[in-house]
Each structure stands twice: as C-alpha cells, then as structure tokens.
Coordinates of C-alpha atoms in Angstrom, one line a residue:
Chain A
M1 CA 119.2 119.4 126.1
N2 CA 118.7 115.3 125.6
P3 CA 120.8 114.1 123.0
I4 CA 119.1 113.6 119.6
M5 CA 118.6 110.1 118.8
L6 CA 119.8 108.5 115.5
V7 CA 118.5 105.0 114.4
F8 CA 120.6 103.3 111.4
D9 CA 121.9 100.1 110.8
N10 CA 124.0 101.2 107.9
D11 CA 127.3 102.5 109.3
R12 CA 128.6 104.9 106.5
F13 CA 125.0 106.4 106.6
A14 CA 125.3 106.8 110.2
E15 CA 128.6 108.1 110.3
L16 CA 127.8 111.0 107.7
I17 CA 124.2 112.1 109.7
R18 CA 126.1 112.1 113.2
F19 CA 128.9 114.1 112.0
V20 CA 126.7 116.9 110.2
V21 CA 124.4 116.9 113.2
T22 CA 127.1 116.9 115.8
T23 CA 129.2 119.9 113.7
A24 CA 126.1 122.1 113.8
G25 CA 126.0 121.6 117.9
F26 CA 123.8 118.9 118.9
A27 CA 124.5 116.0 120.6
V28 CA 123.5 112.7 119.4
E29 CA 122.9 109.1 121.0
Q30 CA 123.5 106.7 117.9
L31 CA 121.6 103.4 118.3
N32 CA 123.0 100.7 116.2
D33 CA 120.4 98.4 116.4
P34 CA 116.7 99.0 115.4
L35 CA 115.1 96.9 117.7
A36 CA 116.5 98.1 121.0
L37 CA 114.6 101.5 119.8
Y38 CA 111.8 101.6 122.5
E39 CA 114.0 100.9 125.7
K40 CA 116.5 103.2 124.3
V41 CA 114.0 106.1 123.6
K42 CA 112.1 105.3 127.4
E43 CA 116.2 105.7 128.9
I44 CA 117.2 108.9 126.8
N45 CA 113.7 110.9 126.0
P46 CA 115.1 112.2 123.1
P47 CA 113.7 115.9 121.4
L48 CA 113.6 114.4 118.3
I49 CA 114.3 110.5 116.4
I50 CA 116.3 110.5 113.4
M51 CA 115.7 106.9 111.2
D52 CA 116.3 105.4 108.3
V53 CA 113.1 103.1 107.4
F54 CA 115.2 100.9 104.9
L55 CA 116.5 98.6 107.7
K56 CA 117.9 95.2 107.6
H57 CA 115.7 93.4 110.2
I58 CA 112.7 95.3 110.9
D59 CA 110.5 97.8 108.7
G60 CA 111.1 101.0 109.8
L61 CA 107.7 102.5 109.2
Y62 CA 106.4 99.6 111.7
L63 CA 108.7 101.0 114.4
I64 CA 107.2 104.3 113.8
E65 CA 103.4 102.8 114.0
R66 CA 104.3 101.2 117.2
L67 CA 106.1 103.9 118.7
Y68 CA 103.3 106.3 118.3
A69 CA 101.0 103.8 119.8
V70 CA 102.1 104.4 123.2
K71 CA 100.7 107.9 124.5
E72 CA 103.9 109.0 126.5
F73 CA 106.1 108.6 122.7
A74 CA 103.2 110.4 120.7
Q75 CA 105.0 113.8 120.6
I76 CA 108.8 113.0 119.7
P77 CA 109.1 113.8 116.1
V78 CA 110.4 111.6 113.9
L79 CA 112.8 112.7 110.8
I80 CA 112.9 110.1 108.1
V81 CA 116.6 110.2 106.3
S82 CA 116.4 107.1 104.1
S83 CA 118.0 106.1 100.9
R84 CA 114.8 104.8 99.8
N85 CA 113.7 107.4 97.5
E86 CA 110.6 107.0 95.9
P87 CA 107.3 108.8 96.1
L88 CA 105.2 105.8 97.8
A89 CA 107.9 106.0 100.6
V90 CA 107.5 109.9 101.2
F91 CA 103.8 109.5 101.4
D92 CA 103.8 106.2 104.1
A93 CA 106.2 107.9 106.5
L94 CA 104.3 111.1 106.7
E95 CA 100.8 109.0 106.8
R96 CA 102.3 107.2 109.7
G97 CA 102.9 110.4 111.7
A98 CA 106.8 111.0 110.8
A99 CA 107.4 114.6 110.7
D100 CA 109.3 115.0 108.0
Y101 CA 111.3 113.2 105.0
L102 CA 114.6 113.8 103.5
A103 CA 115.8 111.6 100.9
A104 CA 119.5 110.8 100.1
P105 CA 121.7 112.0 98.7
I106 CA 121.4 114.0 101.7
N107 CA 121.6 118.2 101.6
E108 CA 123.4 119.2 104.5
D109 CA 122.3 122.7 104.6
M110 CA 118.7 121.1 104.4
L111 CA 119.3 118.4 106.7
I112 CA 120.3 120.8 109.8
E113 CA 117.4 123.2 108.9
K114 CA 114.8 120.7 109.1
V115 CA 116.4 119.6 112.7
K116 CA 116.4 122.9 113.8
K117 CA 112.6 123.3 113.0
L118 CA 111.7 120.7 114.4
L119 CA 112.9 121.0 117.6
K120 CA 111.9 124.2 117.6
A121 CA 108.2 123.1 117.0
N122 CA 108.5 120.7 119.7
Chain B
M1 CA 52.2 99.5 119.0
D2 CA 50.5 101.2 115.7
K3 CA 50.0 98.7 113.5
D4 CA 49.4 100.2 110.1
N5 CA 51.5 103.0 110.3
I6 CA 55.1 101.6 109.0
T7 CA 57.6 104.2 109.7
I8 CA 60.7 101.8 108.7
D9 CA 62.6 103.2 105.8
T10 CA 61.4 100.6 103.0
S11 CA 64.1 101.3 100.5
R12 CA 66.5 100.0 102.8
F13 CA 64.4 96.9 104.6
Q14 CA 61.7 94.8 103.0
E15 CA 59.0 93.0 105.0
I16 CA 59.4 89.0 105.3
S17 CA 56.6 86.9 106.0
I18 CA 56.8 84.5 109.4
S19 CA 56.5 81.5 107.3
Y20 CA 60.2 82.1 106.0
L21 CA 61.2 83.4 109.2
K22 CA 60.2 80.1 110.7
K23 CA 62.3 78.3 108.5
L24 CA 65.2 79.7 110.5
S25 CA 64.5 78.9 113.6
G26 CA 66.3 76.0 115.3
D27 CA 69.7 75.9 116.1
K28 CA 70.9 78.4 113.4
V29 CA 72.0 81.9 113.8
L30 CA 71.0 84.9 112.1
T31 CA 73.5 86.8 110.2
F32 CA 71.1 89.9 109.9
D33 CA 69.2 91.7 112.4
V34 CA 65.2 91.4 111.8
L35 CA 62.9 94.5 112.8
D36 CA 59.3 95.4 113.3
Q37 CA 57.8 98.2 111.0
N38 CA 59.3 101.4 113.2
G39 CA 62.9 99.9 113.0
N40 CA 63.0 98.5 116.3
T41 CA 65.1 95.3 116.5
V42 CA 63.2 92.5 117.1
F43 CA 66.4 89.8 116.9
S44 CA 69.6 90.7 116.7
A45 CA 72.0 88.9 114.1
G46 CA 74.1 86.6 116.4
Q47 CA 71.3 85.7 118.1
S48 CA 68.9 82.3 117.4
L49 CA 65.1 82.6 116.6
N50 CA 63.2 81.3 119.2
E51 CA 59.8 80.1 117.5
E52 CA 57.6 81.0 120.5
V53 CA 58.5 84.7 120.3
L54 CA 58.0 85.1 116.8
K55 CA 54.5 83.6 116.9
K56 CA 53.7 85.8 119.8
K57 CA 55.0 89.1 118.7
S58 CA 53.0 88.0 115.3
E59 CA 50.2 88.0 117.3
E60 CA 50.7 91.2 118.8
G61 CA 50.6 92.7 115.1
V62 CA 54.1 93.3 114.4
K63 CA 55.4 92.9 110.8
F64 CA 59.1 92.1 110.4
F65 CA 61.4 93.5 108.4
I66 CA 65.3 92.3 107.2
P67 CA 67.8 94.6 105.5
R68 CA 67.4 94.7 101.4
V69 CA 69.7 93.0 98.9
T70 CA 70.1 96.0 96.7
E71 CA 72.3 94.2 94.2
T72 CA 73.5 90.8 93.7
I73 CA 77.2 91.2 92.9
G74 CA 79.5 89.7 95.6
V75 CA 78.6 87.8 98.5
Y76 CA 75.8 89.7 101.3
D77 CA 76.4 89.1 104.7
R78 CA 72.9 87.1 105.4
E79 CA 73.2 83.5 105.3
I80 CA 72.4 81.2 108.3
I81 CA 75.4 79.0 109.8
D82 CA 75.1 76.0 111.9
M83 CA 76.4 77.5 114.9
K84 CA 77.2 74.1 116.8
K85 CA 79.4 72.5 114.3
L86 CA 81.3 75.6 114.0
K87 CA 81.5 75.7 118.4
A88 CA 82.8 72.1 118.4
I89 CA 85.3 72.6 115.7
A90 CA 86.4 75.8 117.6
D91 CA 86.6 73.4 121.0
D92 CA 88.2 70.6 119.5
T93 CA 90.9 73.1 118.2
A94 CA 91.5 74.5 121.8
T95 CA 92.1 71.2 123.1
M96 CA 94.6 70.1 120.5
Y97 CA 96.3 73.4 120.7
M98 CA 97.0 72.9 124.4
D99 CA 98.6 69.4 123.8
I100 CA 100.9 70.6 121.4
R101 CA 101.7 73.7 123.4
K102 CA 102.6 71.2 126.3
T103 CA 104.1 68.4 124.1
G104 CA 105.9 71.3 121.7
R105 CA 105.0 68.3 119.1
M106 CA 102.2 67.3 116.6
S107 CA 101.5 64.0 116.5
Y108 CA 99.9 62.2 113.1
E109 CA 96.4 61.8 114.6
Q110 CA 96.4 65.4 115.3
F111 CA 97.3 66.5 111.8
L112 CA 94.4 63.9 110.7
Q113 CA 92.2 65.7 113.0
S114 CA 92.7 69.4 111.7
N115 CA 92.5 67.5 107.9
N116 CA 88.8 66.6 109.3
Q117 CA 87.9 69.3 110.9
L118 CA 89.0 72.0 107.7
A119 CA 86.9 69.2 105.8
A120 CA 84.0 69.8 107.9
I121 CA 84.6 73.4 107.3
V122 CA 85.1 72.9 103.7
D123 CA 81.6 71.2 103.5
S124 CA 79.9 73.6 105.5
L125 CA 81.2 76.0 102.9
R126 CA 79.6 74.3 100.1
A127 CA 76.4 73.6 101.4
E128 CA 75.8 77.3 102.6
D129 CA 77.2 78.8 99.7
K130 CA 74.3 78.4 97.8
T131 CA 73.4 82.5 98.2
G132 CA 77.1 83.2 98.9
G133 CA 76.8 83.7 102.6
V134 CA 79.9 82.1 103.9
L135 CA 81.3 85.0 105.2
S136 CA 79.2 84.8 108.2
L137 CA 81.3 81.9 109.3
L138 CA 84.1 84.7 110.0
K139 CA 81.8 87.0 112.2
E140 CA 80.4 83.9 114.5
I141 CA 84.1 82.6 114.9
K142 CA 85.1 86.4 116.2
E143 CA 82.8 85.8 119.2
F144 CA 85.5 83.4 120.7
D145 CA 88.8 84.6 122.2
Y146 CA 91.1 86.0 120.1
I147 CA 94.7 85.0 121.1
T148 CA 94.6 81.2 121.3
Y149 CA 92.8 79.4 118.1
T150 CA 90.1 81.7 116.3
H151 CA 92.9 83.8 114.3
S152 CA 94.0 80.3 113.3
V153 CA 90.3 79.6 111.9
N154 CA 89.7 82.9 110.5
V155 CA 92.7 83.1 108.7
G156 CA 91.9 79.7 107.4
V157 CA 88.4 80.8 106.5
L158 CA 89.7 83.6 104.8
A159 CA 92.1 82.3 102.8
M160 CA 89.6 79.3 101.7
I161 CA 86.8 81.8 100.7
L162 CA 89.4 84.0 98.6
V163 CA 90.5 80.6 96.8
Y164 CA 87.2 79.2 96.9
K165 CA 85.9 82.4 94.9
E166 CA 88.6 82.3 92.3
L167 CA 86.6 79.3 91.2
S168 CA 89.4 76.9 92.1
T169 CA 89.1 73.4 92.5
G170 CA 88.3 71.3 95.7
D171 CA 91.7 70.1 96.5
K172 CA 93.2 73.5 96.4
V173 CA 90.4 75.1 98.4
K174 CA 91.1 72.3 101.0
L175 CA 95.0 73.4 101.0
A176 CA 94.3 76.6 101.3
A177 CA 92.1 76.5 104.2
L178 CA 94.3 73.9 106.0
A179 CA 97.3 76.0 105.5
G180 CA 95.8 79.0 106.7
Y181 CA 94.6 76.9 109.8
L182 CA 97.8 76.0 110.6
H183 CA 100.1 79.2 109.6
D184 CA 100.7 80.3 113.3
I185 CA 101.3 76.6 115.1
G186 CA 104.7 77.6 115.8
K187 CA 103.2 80.3 118.1
L188 CA 102.7 77.3 120.5
R189 CA 106.4 77.0 121.1
V190 CA 106.4 80.4 122.1
D191 CA 106.3 81.5 125.6
Q192 CA 102.7 83.1 126.0
S193 CA 103.1 85.8 128.2
I194 CA 105.4 87.4 125.0
I195 CA 102.6 86.5 122.5
Q196 CA 100.2 88.3 124.8
K197 CA 102.4 91.1 126.4
P198 CA 100.4 94.3 126.2
G199 CA 103.5 96.6 125.6
L200 CA 106.3 97.0 123.5
L201 CA 108.5 94.0 122.9
T202 CA 112.1 94.3 123.5
Y203 CA 114.7 92.9 121.6
E204 CA 115.3 89.5 122.9
E205 CA 111.5 89.0 123.1
Y206 CA 111.3 90.0 119.3
K207 CA 113.7 87.7 118.4
K208 CA 111.5 85.1 120.3
V209 CA 108.5 85.9 118.7
I210 CA 109.8 85.9 115.2
E211 CA 111.0 82.1 115.6
H212 CA 107.4 81.1 115.4
T213 CA 107.9 80.8 111.5
R214 CA 110.9 78.5 111.6
E215 CA 108.9 76.8 114.8
G216 CA 106.1 76.1 112.7
Y217 CA 108.0 74.5 109.8
R218 CA 109.7 72.1 112.4
I219 CA 106.5 71.3 114.3
L220 CA 104.8 70.4 110.8
D221 CA 107.8 68.9 109.3
S222 CA 108.3 66.7 112.0
V223 CA 104.7 64.9 111.5
V224 CA 105.2 61.4 110.2
D225 CA 102.6 58.4 109.9
S226 CA 103.3 54.7 111.5
T227 CA 105.5 53.9 108.5
G228 CA 107.8 57.4 109.5
K229 CA 106.5 58.5 106.3
K230 CA 106.0 62.7 106.4
V231 CA 102.7 63.4 105.6
V232 CA 102.1 67.6 105.7
P233 CA 102.6 68.8 102.3
N234 CA 105.2 70.7 101.5
I235 CA 102.7 74.0 100.7
I236 CA 101.4 74.1 104.0
K237 CA 104.8 74.3 105.5
Y238 CA 106.0 76.8 103.5
V239 CA 103.5 79.1 104.2
A240 CA 103.9 78.4 108.0
L241 CA 107.7 79.4 107.4
F242 CA 107.2 82.5 104.8
H243 CA 104.2 84.2 105.6
H244 CA 106.0 87.2 107.4
R245 CA 108.3 87.9 104.6
K246 CA 107.3 91.1 103.0
L247 CA 107.9 92.7 99.3
Q248 CA 110.3 95.9 100.5
S249 CA 110.3 95.6 104.1
P250 CA 112.5 92.8 105.9
G251 CA 110.2 90.6 107.2
Y252 CA 110.9 87.4 108.5
P253 CA 112.6 84.5 108.4
F254 CA 115.3 86.9 107.8
R255 CA 117.0 86.6 104.1
D256 CA 120.3 86.1 103.3
D257 CA 122.3 88.9 102.0
D258 CA 122.3 87.7 97.9
K259 CA 123.6 90.0 95.7
D260 CA 121.9 88.3 92.7
K261 CA 118.7 88.4 94.2
T262 CA 116.6 92.0 95.5
R263 CA 114.2 91.8 98.4
E264 CA 111.4 91.6 95.6
T265 CA 112.6 89.0 93.3
Q266 CA 112.8 86.9 96.7
Y267 CA 109.0 87.7 97.7
N268 CA 108.1 87.7 94.7
E269 CA 109.4 83.3 94.0
L270 CA 107.7 82.4 97.2
P271 CA 104.8 80.2 96.8
D272 CA 101.3 81.9 95.7
L273 CA 99.7 80.9 98.9
A274 CA 102.4 82.1 101.2
R275 CA 101.9 85.5 99.6
I276 CA 98.4 86.0 99.9
M277 CA 98.2 84.2 103.4
G278 CA 100.6 87.1 104.7
I279 CA 97.5 89.4 103.8
C280 CA 94.8 87.2 105.5
D281 CA 97.1 87.2 108.4
M282 CA 97.5 90.8 108.1
Y283 CA 93.5 91.1 107.6
D284 CA 92.7 89.4 110.8
A285 CA 95.3 91.0 112.8
L286 CA 94.0 94.5 112.3
T287 CA 90.3 93.3 112.7
S288 CA 90.9 91.5 116.0
A289 CA 91.4 93.1 119.2
T290 CA 94.8 92.4 120.1
P291 CA 97.1 92.9 123.5
F292 CA 97.9 96.4 122.2
R293 CA 95.1 97.9 120.1
M294 CA 91.3 98.1 119.7
P295 CA 90.2 96.0 116.5
M296 CA 89.9 98.3 113.2
S297 CA 86.8 98.7 111.0
V298 CA 86.4 96.7 108.2
E299 CA 86.6 99.5 105.8
K300 CA 89.4 100.8 107.5
A301 CA 91.3 97.6 107.8
L302 CA 90.3 97.4 103.9
R303 CA 91.9 100.9 103.2
Y304 CA 95.0 99.7 105.3
I305 CA 95.4 96.9 103.0
L306 CA 95.2 98.5 100.2
N307 CA 97.8 101.3 101.4
L308 CA 100.4 98.3 101.2
S309 CA 100.2 97.7 98.1
N310 CA 103.8 97.7 96.6
Y311 CA 105.4 98.5 100.2
L312 CA 104.2 95.4 102.5
Y313 CA 102.9 93.3 99.6
S314 CA 102.4 93.3 95.8
T315 CA 100.0 95.8 94.3
D316 CA 98.7 92.5 92.2
D317 CA 98.4 90.1 95.5
V318 CA 96.6 93.5 97.6
H319 CA 94.3 93.8 94.7
R320 CA 93.5 90.4 94.3
F321 CA 92.5 90.1 98.0
V322 CA 90.2 93.4 98.0
K323 CA 88.6 92.8 94.5
V324 CA 87.7 89.3 95.7
L325 CA 86.8 89.8 99.3
G326 CA 86.5 93.8 99.4
L327 CA 82.7 93.9 99.0
S328 CA 81.6 90.9 100.8
L329 CA 83.6 91.4 104.0
N330 CA 82.6 95.4 104.0
K331 CA 78.9 94.3 103.5
G332 CA 78.6 95.1 100.2
N333 CA 79.9 98.5 100.5
P334 CA 82.7 99.7 98.7
F335 CA 85.4 100.9 100.9
L336 CA 86.7 103.9 99.2
R337 CA 84.4 107.0 98.9
L338 CA 83.6 109.4 97.0
G339 CA 86.2 112.6 97.5
D340 CA 88.6 110.5 98.6
F341 CA 92.6 111.1 97.4
I342 CA 94.1 108.4 96.2
M343 CA 97.6 107.7 94.2
L344 CA 97.5 105.6 91.1
E345 CA 100.3 103.8 89.7
S346 CA 101.3 102.9 86.4
E347 CA 104.1 101.8 84.6
K348 CA 106.0 103.2 81.2
V349 CA 108.6 102.7 79.3
S350 CA 111.5 105.6 79.5
L351 CA 112.3 106.8 76.2
D352 CA 116.3 108.0 77.6
T353 CA 116.9 104.4 79.0
R354 CA 114.5 102.1 77.4
K355 CA 113.4 100.9 80.8
K356 CA 110.3 100.6 82.4
V357 CA 109.6 103.0 84.9
R358 CA 106.6 103.6 87.3
V359 CA 104.6 106.7 87.1
Y360 CA 102.7 107.8 90.5
E361 CA 100.1 110.3 90.1
I362 CA 97.6 111.8 92.8
A363 CA 93.9 112.1 92.1
R364 CA 90.6 112.4 93.7
I365 CA 87.6 110.4 93.2
E366 CA 84.7 111.4 91.3
E367 CA 82.5 109.0 90.9
I368 CA 82.2 105.7 92.3
S369 CA 79.9 102.5 91.6
R370 CA 79.3 99.3 94.1
I371 CA 80.4 96.9 90.9
N372 CA 83.3 98.5 90.0
F373 CA 84.5 100.2 92.9
L374 CA 88.4 99.5 92.5
N375 CA 88.1 101.4 88.9
P376 CA 86.3 104.4 89.7
K377 CA 86.4 107.8 87.6
V378 CA 89.0 109.9 89.0
M379 CA 90.6 113.2 88.3
I380 CA 94.0 113.0 88.4
F381 CA 95.7 116.4 89.1
Y382 CA 99.6 115.8 90.3
D383 CA 102.2 113.7 88.6
V384 CA 104.5 112.6 92.2
V385 CA 107.8 111.9 90.1
R386 CA 108.1 115.1 88.3
N387 CA 106.6 116.9 91.0
K388 CA 104.2 118.9 89.1
K389 CA 100.6 120.0 89.0
L390 CA 98.8 119.0 86.1
N391 CA 95.5 120.2 84.3
N392 CA 93.1 118.3 85.9
I393 CA 92.4 115.4 83.7
T394 CA 89.3 113.1 84.4
V395 CA 89.8 109.1 83.6
D396 CA 87.4 106.3 83.8
L397 CA 89.9 103.6 85.3
R398 CA 87.2 101.3 84.2
Y399 CA 88.6 102.0 80.8
D400 CA 92.3 102.6 81.9
T401 CA 93.5 99.6 83.2
S402 CA 97.1 100.7 82.9
R403 CA 96.7 102.4 86.1
R404 CA 95.5 101.2 89.6
I405 CA 95.1 102.5 92.9
V406 CA 98.3 101.6 95.0
R407 CA 97.2 104.7 98.2
V408 CA 94.4 106.1 99.8
F409 CA 95.3 108.9 101.6
E410 CA 93.8 108.8 105.4
S411 CA 95.7 111.3 107.3
T412 CA 94.5 114.9 107.5
R413 CA 97.4 116.8 107.1
I414 CA 98.3 115.0 103.6
R415 CA 94.7 115.5 102.4
E416 CA 95.1 119.1 103.3
M417 CA 98.2 119.5 101.5
L418 CA 96.6 117.7 98.2
L419 CA 93.4 120.1 99.1
R420 CA 95.5 123.0 98.4
Q421 CA 97.4 121.9 95.6
L422 CA 93.9 121.5 93.7
K423 CA 92.7 125.2 94.3

C-alpha cells in the first residue's frame, strides 16, 4: 500500500501523529510544506491524507477545496486533525468534503480507529 | 397568433405600453426580457430595442409584457444602462493595462485617467439610480472577457454600490470605486501564464501570485505628479496590499509572528475598505468563470459568502455585504430558503469565567420573508457547543438580534445528519 500522507507545518504535532500512525503499522510520508501538496499527491498517490487546517501560510480548507476540484484526486479521503477546536471548524471541513475531523487534544485510539475506518472504506 | 387569448402569468408579468417601450430604444440596452402575451421572448435582456421591430410587432397584434416588480424594497435589476459609455471605459482600461504590463509602472497620467474613468462610472451611477438599477452595470460588464480587466471594474462597481447604498457621501463612494478598480493592479507585474493557468499551482508559482499584493502597493506608491509628490491616497494602496488578508485563515501578505496580537486582532485593525474589498473580490471571483471552474450562480455565491462568516471574514462584514447587496444581486429574491438548515451564532457571558463565550446552535428556517430575509423565523433544535439536542424552540430572529446566521448547510451529508437529529 502507498504511504499515508501527513500535511502539517507544526513539527511537534506532526511528530506525535507520525509516531501514533507508524506504531500502528502504517507507512507515512510527511509533507512539511503544505503548498507542495498537489505535486506530492500526484507523485505518491496516497490512500489517505491526514492534515491540519490551521496552517501557517495557507488555508487548509482552501487546499481541500482545490484538491477535490481535480477529478483524479476526488477519491482520496482527507482526515483533519486540528488544534482548531471549535464547532464552525468541524462543519466547515465536512462541508468541503473532508471525510472526518478529529480535534486536539488527540486521543490515540480514536485516531487509529478513524484511520483504519477510512482506509477500509476506500 | 391568437390576439385576445393571454396565456402569460399576469401575476408575474405586467403589460406595458408601446409608447413606454419606445422610450427605451436607441443606444441603450435592456436589462430585462420583454415577452409577448403567450410568454415568448420578443426582446431579451442585453439586447438593444429596435424601434422598427417594435412597431412591426405591435401591428401584428403583439402585446408586450415585462416582469412585475412585486415590492419596492431593495434594488431591482431593471434599469437601462448606457452601453456605449461602459464599453468605452472597458476598452480604455484594457489599453491602459496593456501599457502598465509592458512597463511595469503606472504613470501620473494613467492614474488621472483611472480617476476620470471612475468619475464617469460614479456619475452614471447617480444618473441611473433614480429607480435603483445600478447593478445592471455589473451584468453588462460581465459580457467582456473576465481575466484581463473586467474583474477590476466589477469589484470597483460592487464596492461603489455597497458604499453608496450605505448612504455615504460622494468622496467615499468614489474612493471605494477607485480602490476596487485598482486593487489587483499588481497582477500586471505577475507572469500572465501563471495567473491564467488552469491546473493547480506549484509552490513556486503560488509564491509569485501572492506577490501581486505587494507589487500593487509598489506600483501605486510610485505614482508621482510633475513635482514628485505622491498622488495615490493611502487607503487605495492599503486595499491593494491587504485585500487578501483573512480573519482566521492566513491570507497574504503573510503576517509577522506577533505574540501580542492574534490573527483576528490584526485582521480587525485593517482599514474598513480593505476588509470589505476582500468580500467584493471573492464575490466577483465566485460568479465569474475562472480557468479552473465554472461560474457559480448568484444565489450559490451569496450562500457561500455567508458561510465564510467568522472564518475568512468577520460576521459583521459578511452581514453588511449580504444585507446591502443580497437582494439586489439576486434579483430581489432572498438567497436563504424555507427549510434550510442554518447555524446561529450568539454571545453570552460564562457564569464560571465571566468571559464572553460564543454559542452555536443549529436551526431550521420555518418562515422567511423578502424584507427580513436575514432574520427569518427559525426552529432551534441543537446546541453545538454542549453537543446536546434541544427541545425545539421557535424564535423569530426579527426580535432576537443577538442571534445571527453564520452558516447555511449545503452538503447532503450534513443535511441528512441533521434530519436524523430532528426526528
């Protein structure tokens, strides 16, 4: 299986998620520069993207919107894991087509459960 | 044709005399359809009226009907605009832009020229607004090619009408129009192949595109008159520089990390016009065809913009935009509908911390009228913050101004989820 793609520009957050997901036995490919998302998605064709929406230089929801505007990417599920924990953020992400939303602080079991569910559905 | 049998829906269309229609012929352009008694279009919007055809049709026994104006609230899109003047402005702008693109600079004369262009638009706004038909300007301009110069004119006209309808004084209206007209001028220094690229941008390309805000500021800042004095008002430069800043999302030009100020504070400190121009820019981008997607319908675009409250733009600004322009842009129809699921936002003081907290509730629109389309009667059934189902409470938002609509749900997935909650 192709590696799961992680899109975060907050290192500590990314490290934690990377640790949890790799420990559960999945290969991951980390992308530190969210602006390079499309090139990278094309290159590795991930079965799942885990990303933050609260990024430093670009809006995560805008990234999703543009990603899903491209037909060949429309099937890739996106799991949002974000420190932005407010009701509007969750609805906004789902409205733009994100598959699921997990707000920080992160529950490790729940994260793995969601990852497995999304990979299975795909 | 059956002369006496009128099959057209007279509750929606009214008969109009040939003498009235004759007044509309000439250089002007229709902004509404003219139909016959059977509902067939005789002249369509965007076309100019030919007096001879009119006469001939009348002799054939055709009666003329136009859409009825049901209420006088808001602007109804039915006025006649002088197409020639508009076309001249658009053509001049195209020439000027080509020049600036070549040299990368804007001369004092060119700035004066834009000033005069805008004065012409503002004047025609005053002349045409007797019955409030200014929005037709936008519709006509849209006929031209989007990517080059019409976007600038559109945003200028939108901002101008917004400020005008808020009953501001003349100077403010002109400044808003000029600021909108020049907001994207920096794009003329960005490689056109990137701006028109249909696919997704690469990192390097994106970095170049976002430079257009700073380039715009530089172009406008370096416009000097013969004595070397800077002539462009500061507010116009700020609009060019800051119109892509966003409330919670990063936006650009990127902010420096400032520990004392959150993104939101920094956003709220921007000039009023720069914030509102961001929304006008967004609206025009949504409703125009761009290299990567089809244009959105007006209604969809307005709902999309409402959904950006308290995310890309502040709820105050979004409500200001949709309240002032919502009805007129959408031909007098509310863009919210009966049965829509919405999210309401309000503030209350927490008993524990004595701090203001935001409350979010989900509701369904039960009753909506044209006049109060932003304050419908709703049934609140879910508290999002406490994650709790509420006993259905019916609230008339006309009398409850603390609650404001910040989202209207479009995705079927969310609507189904909410429907399950309702049962």
